[in-house]
GROMACS .gro file of C-alpha atoms in nm:
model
  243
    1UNK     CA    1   1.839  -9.526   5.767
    2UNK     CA    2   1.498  -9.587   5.835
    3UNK     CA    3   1.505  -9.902   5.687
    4UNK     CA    4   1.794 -10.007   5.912
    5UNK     CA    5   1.635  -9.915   6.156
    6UNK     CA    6   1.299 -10.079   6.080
    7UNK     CA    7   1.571 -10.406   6.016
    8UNK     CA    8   1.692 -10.347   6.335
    9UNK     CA    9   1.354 -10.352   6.560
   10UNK     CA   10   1.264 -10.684   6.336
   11UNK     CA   11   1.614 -10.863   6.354
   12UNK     CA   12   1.820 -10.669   6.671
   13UNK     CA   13   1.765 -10.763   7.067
   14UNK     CA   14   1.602 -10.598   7.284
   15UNK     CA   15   1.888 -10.400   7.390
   16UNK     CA   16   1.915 -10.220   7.070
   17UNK     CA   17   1.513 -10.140   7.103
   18UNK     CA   18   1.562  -9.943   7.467
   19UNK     CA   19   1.854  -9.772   7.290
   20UNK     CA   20   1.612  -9.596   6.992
   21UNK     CA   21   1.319  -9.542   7.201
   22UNK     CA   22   1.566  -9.320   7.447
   23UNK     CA   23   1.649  -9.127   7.132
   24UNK     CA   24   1.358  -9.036   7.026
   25UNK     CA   25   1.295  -8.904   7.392
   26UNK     CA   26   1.554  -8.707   7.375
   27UNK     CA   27   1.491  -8.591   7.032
   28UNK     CA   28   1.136  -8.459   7.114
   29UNK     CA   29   1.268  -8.292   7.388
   30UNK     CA   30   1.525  -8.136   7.163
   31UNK     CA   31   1.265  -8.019   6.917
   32UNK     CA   32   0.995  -7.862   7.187
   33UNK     CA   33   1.309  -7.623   7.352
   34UNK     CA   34   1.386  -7.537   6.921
   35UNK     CA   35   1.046  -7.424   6.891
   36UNK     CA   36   1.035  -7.240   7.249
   37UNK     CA   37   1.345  -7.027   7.090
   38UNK     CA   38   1.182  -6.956   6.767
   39UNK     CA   39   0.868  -6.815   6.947
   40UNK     CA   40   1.062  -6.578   7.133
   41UNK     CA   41   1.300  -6.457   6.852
   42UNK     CA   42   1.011  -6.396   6.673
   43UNK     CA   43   0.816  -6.208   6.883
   44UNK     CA   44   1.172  -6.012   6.940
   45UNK     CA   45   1.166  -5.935   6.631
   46UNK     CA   46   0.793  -5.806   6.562
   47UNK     CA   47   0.892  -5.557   6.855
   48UNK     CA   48   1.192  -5.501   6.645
   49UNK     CA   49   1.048  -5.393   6.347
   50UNK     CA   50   0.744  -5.198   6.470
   51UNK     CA   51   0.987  -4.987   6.651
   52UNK     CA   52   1.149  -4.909   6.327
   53UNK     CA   53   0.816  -4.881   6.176
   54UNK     CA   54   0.764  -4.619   6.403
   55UNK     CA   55   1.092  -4.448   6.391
   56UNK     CA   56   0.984  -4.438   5.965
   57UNK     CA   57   0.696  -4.292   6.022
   58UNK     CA   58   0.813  -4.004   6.287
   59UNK     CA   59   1.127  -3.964   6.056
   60UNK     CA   60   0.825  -3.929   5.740
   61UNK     CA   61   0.622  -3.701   5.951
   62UNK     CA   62   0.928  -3.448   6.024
   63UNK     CA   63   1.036  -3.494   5.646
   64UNK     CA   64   0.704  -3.399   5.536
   65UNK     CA   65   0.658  -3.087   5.836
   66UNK     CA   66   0.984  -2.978   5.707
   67UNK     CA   67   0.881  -2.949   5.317
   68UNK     CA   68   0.576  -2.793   5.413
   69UNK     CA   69   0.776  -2.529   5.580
   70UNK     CA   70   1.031  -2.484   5.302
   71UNK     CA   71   0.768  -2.468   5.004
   72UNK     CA   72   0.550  -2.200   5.281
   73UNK     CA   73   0.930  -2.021   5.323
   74UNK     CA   74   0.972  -2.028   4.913
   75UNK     CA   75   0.657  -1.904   4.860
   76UNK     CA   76   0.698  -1.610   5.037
   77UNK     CA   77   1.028  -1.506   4.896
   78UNK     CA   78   0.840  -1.563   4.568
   79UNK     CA   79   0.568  -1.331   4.657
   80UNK     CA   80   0.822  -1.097   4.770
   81UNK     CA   81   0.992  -1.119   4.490
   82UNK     CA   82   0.677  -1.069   4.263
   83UNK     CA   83   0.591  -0.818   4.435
   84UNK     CA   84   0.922  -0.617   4.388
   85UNK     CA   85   0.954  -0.658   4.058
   86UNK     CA   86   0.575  -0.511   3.979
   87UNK     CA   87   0.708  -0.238   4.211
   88UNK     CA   88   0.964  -0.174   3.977
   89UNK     CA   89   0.755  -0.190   3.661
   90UNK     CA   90   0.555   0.053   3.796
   91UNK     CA   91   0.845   0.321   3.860
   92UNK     CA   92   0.998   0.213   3.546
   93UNK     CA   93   1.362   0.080   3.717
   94UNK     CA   94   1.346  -0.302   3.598
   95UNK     CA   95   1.556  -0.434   3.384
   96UNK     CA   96   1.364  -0.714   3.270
   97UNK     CA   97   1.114  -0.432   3.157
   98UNK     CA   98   1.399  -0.178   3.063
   99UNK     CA   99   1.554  -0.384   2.788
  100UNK     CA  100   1.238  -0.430   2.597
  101UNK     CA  101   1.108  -0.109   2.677
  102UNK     CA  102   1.374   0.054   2.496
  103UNK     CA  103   1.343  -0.164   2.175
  104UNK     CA  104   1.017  -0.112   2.167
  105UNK     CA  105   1.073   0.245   2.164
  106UNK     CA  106   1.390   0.212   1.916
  107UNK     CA  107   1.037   0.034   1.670
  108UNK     CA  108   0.869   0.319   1.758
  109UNK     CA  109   1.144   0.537   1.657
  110UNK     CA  110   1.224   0.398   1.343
  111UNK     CA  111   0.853   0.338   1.232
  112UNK     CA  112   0.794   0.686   1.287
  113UNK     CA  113   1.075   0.813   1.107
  114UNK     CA  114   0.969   0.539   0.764
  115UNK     CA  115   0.619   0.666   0.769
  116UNK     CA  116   0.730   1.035   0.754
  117UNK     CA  117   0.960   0.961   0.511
  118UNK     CA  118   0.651   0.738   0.348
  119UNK     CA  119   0.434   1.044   0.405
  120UNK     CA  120   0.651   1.279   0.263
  121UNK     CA  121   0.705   1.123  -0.045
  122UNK     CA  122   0.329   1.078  -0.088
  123UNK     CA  123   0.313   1.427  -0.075
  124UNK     CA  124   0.531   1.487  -0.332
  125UNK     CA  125   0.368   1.194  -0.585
  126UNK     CA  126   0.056   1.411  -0.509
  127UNK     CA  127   0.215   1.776  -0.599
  128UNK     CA  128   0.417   1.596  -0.880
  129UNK     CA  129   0.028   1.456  -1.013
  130UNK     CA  130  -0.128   1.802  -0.940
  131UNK     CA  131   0.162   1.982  -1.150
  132UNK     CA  132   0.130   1.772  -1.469
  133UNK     CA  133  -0.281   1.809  -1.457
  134UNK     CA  134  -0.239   2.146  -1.389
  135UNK     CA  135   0.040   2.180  -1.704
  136UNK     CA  136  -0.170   1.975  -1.924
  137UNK     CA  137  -0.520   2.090  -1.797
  138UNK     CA  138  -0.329   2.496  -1.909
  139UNK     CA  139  -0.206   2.367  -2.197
  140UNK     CA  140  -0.496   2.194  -2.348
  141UNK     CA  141  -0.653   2.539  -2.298
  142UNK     CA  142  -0.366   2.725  -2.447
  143UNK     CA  143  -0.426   2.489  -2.754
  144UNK     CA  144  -0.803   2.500  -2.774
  145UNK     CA  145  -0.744   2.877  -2.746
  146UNK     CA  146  -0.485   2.901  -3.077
  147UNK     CA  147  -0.738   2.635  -3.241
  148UNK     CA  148  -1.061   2.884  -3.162
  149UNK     CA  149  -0.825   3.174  -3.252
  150UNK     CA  150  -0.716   2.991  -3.578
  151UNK     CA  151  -1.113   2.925  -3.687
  152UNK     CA  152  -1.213   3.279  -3.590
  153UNK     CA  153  -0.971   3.409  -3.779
  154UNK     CA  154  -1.020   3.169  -4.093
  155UNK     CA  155  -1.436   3.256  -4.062
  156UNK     CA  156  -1.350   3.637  -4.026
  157UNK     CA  157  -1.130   3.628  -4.335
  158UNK     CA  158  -1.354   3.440  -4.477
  159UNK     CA  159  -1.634   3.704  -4.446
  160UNK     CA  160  -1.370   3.935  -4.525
  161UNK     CA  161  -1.274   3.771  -4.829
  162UNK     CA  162  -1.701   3.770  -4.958
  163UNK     CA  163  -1.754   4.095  -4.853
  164UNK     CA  164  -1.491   4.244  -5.092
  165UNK     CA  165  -1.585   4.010  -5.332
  166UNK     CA  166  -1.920   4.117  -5.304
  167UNK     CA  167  -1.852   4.428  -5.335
  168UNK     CA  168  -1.592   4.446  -5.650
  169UNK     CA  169  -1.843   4.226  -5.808
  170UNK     CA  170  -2.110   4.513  -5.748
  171UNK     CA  171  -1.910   4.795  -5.861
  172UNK     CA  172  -1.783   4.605  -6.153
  173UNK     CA  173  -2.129   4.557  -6.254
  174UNK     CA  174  -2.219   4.892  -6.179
  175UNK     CA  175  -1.947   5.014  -6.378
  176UNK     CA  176  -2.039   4.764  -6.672
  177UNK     CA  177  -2.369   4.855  -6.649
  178UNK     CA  178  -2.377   5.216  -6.653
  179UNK     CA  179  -2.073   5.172  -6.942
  180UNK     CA  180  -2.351   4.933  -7.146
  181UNK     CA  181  -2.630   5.264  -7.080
  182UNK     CA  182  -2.400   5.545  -7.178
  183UNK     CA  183  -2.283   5.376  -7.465
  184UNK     CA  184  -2.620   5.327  -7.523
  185UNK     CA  185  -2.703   5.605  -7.481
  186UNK     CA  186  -2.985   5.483  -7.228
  187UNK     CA  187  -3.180   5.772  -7.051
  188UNK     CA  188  -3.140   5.616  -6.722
  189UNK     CA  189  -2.788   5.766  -6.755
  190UNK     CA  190  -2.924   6.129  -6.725
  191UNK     CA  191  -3.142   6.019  -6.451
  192UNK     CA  192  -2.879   5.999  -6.261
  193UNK     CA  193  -2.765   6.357  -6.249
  194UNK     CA  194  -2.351   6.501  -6.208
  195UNK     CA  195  -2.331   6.304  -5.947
  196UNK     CA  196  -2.372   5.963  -6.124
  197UNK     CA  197  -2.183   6.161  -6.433
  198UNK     CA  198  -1.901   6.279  -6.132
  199UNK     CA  199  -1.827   5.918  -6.036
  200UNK     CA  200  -1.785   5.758  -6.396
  201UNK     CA  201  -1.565   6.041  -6.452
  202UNK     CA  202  -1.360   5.939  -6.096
  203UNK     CA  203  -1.330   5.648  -6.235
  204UNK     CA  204  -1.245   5.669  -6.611
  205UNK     CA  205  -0.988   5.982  -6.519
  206UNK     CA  206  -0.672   5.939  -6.698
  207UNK     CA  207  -0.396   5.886  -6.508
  208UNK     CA  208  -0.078   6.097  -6.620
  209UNK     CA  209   0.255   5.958  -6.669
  210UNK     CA  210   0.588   6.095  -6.738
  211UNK     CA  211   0.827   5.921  -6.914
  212UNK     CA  212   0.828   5.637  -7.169
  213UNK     CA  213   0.475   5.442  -7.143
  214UNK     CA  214   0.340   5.121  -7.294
  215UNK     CA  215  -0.004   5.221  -7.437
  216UNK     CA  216  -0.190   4.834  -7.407
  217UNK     CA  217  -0.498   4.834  -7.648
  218UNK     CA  218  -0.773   4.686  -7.494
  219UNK     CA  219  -1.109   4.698  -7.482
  220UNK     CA  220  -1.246   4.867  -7.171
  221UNK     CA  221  -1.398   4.517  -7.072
  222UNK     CA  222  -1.111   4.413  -7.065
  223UNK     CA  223  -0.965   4.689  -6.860
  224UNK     CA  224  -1.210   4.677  -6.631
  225UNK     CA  225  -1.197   4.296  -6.601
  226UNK     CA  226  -0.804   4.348  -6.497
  227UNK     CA  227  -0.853   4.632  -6.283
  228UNK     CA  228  -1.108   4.399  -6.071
  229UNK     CA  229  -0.850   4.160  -6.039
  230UNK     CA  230  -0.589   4.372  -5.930
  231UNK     CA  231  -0.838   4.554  -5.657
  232UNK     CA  232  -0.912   4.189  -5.526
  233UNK     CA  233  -0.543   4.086  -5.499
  234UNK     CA  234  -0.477   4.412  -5.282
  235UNK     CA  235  -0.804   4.342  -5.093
  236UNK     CA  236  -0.641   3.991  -4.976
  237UNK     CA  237  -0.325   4.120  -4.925
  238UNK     CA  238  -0.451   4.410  -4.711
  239UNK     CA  239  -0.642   4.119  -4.512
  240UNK     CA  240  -0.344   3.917  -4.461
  241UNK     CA  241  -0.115   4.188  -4.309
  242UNK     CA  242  -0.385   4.278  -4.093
  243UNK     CA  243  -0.418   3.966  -3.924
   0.00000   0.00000   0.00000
């Protein structure tokens, strides 16, 4: 269009140049009342918006005055509240403390009653352990008793036992030797006046017996030797019924 219009001023009449040059006129004039309108819309609206600028803030400011209040308002009841509860901890009436109260107290219960069951038998392991030392402490002594009884008696038999030995085997040589003297006829035999003469005699007295009787010839060795046996046989026997 431009082109035409440079075309135009080159090639028209100068009709056609009074014609643009009154446009352009107008147009400028067109263009200066646009930008008088924009001006005052715009300010318009700067007023506009720092009024609702304002409004945000005020509307900010009483959201934020009201929050305070509420969260100064909850804190309170909370402290209240607090403070109720610990009153009823104290006296022992809350709940929250009630419930584990009492299962602490069922623990306590049951704890108890295990470790005097636990203590109970622990008592009797200990009497049980004290019993059997005390049976086997008494019969270890019961034993070593019988077994010091048992020796005793096998040493005192024992003595037993030499001392009639000792003392067959004396008067059997006693009575061998004053048989060897008298038949002898040693004078040491004499020397030993009735008494000595009394107690051969004792001892060779016959012995009567009525009846039928075995006559056993023997030399008095012999008998003598037999007759020592015999006294040591009753000798042990006496011995063992004593004991």
């Amino acid at each position: 269009m431009t082109r035409d219009m440079k075309n135009g001023k080159s090639s028209g009449t100068p009709g056609s140049d009074m014609d643009e040059s009154g446009n352009e006129s107008e147009h400028s004039a067109t263009n200066s009342t646009d930008e008088s309108d924009s001006d005052d819309s715009s300010e318009m609206d700067y007023e506009e918006n720092e009024k609702k600028r304002k409004m945000c803030l005020e509307h900010i400011l009483f959201l934020e005055k009201k929050f305070l209040g509420l969260r100064e308002q909850l804190y309170r009841e909370r402290i209240v509240e607090v403070e109720s509860k610990l009153n009823e901890v104290e006296l022992g009436q809350a709940k929250e403390y009630l419930l584990p109260l009492q299962k602490l107290q069922d623990n306590m219960r049951i704890r108890t009653e295990v470790a005097a069951i636990l203590r109970q038998y622990r008592l009797n392991n200990l009497q049980n352990q004290y019993n059997a030392e005390e049976q086997a402490a008494r019969q270890n002594l019961e034993n070593e008793k019988a077994l010091l009884y048992d020796h005793m008696k096998e040493e005192l038999e024992e003595k037993i036992r030499r001392l009639e030995e000792d003392r067959n085997s004396v008067d059997i040589n006693a009575d061998l030797w004053f048989f060897e003297h008298n038949k002898r006829g040693h004078p040491m035999a004499n020397k030993r006046g009735p008494k000595g003469l009394n107690r051969m005699k004792s001892r060779r007295k016959a012995i009567t017996v009525s009846g039928p009787y075995i006559v056993y010839m023997l030399r008095d060795e012999e008998i003598i030797e037999d007759w020592t046996i015999i006294k040591k046989a009753m000798s042990q026997r006496k011995c063992d019924l004593t004991f």
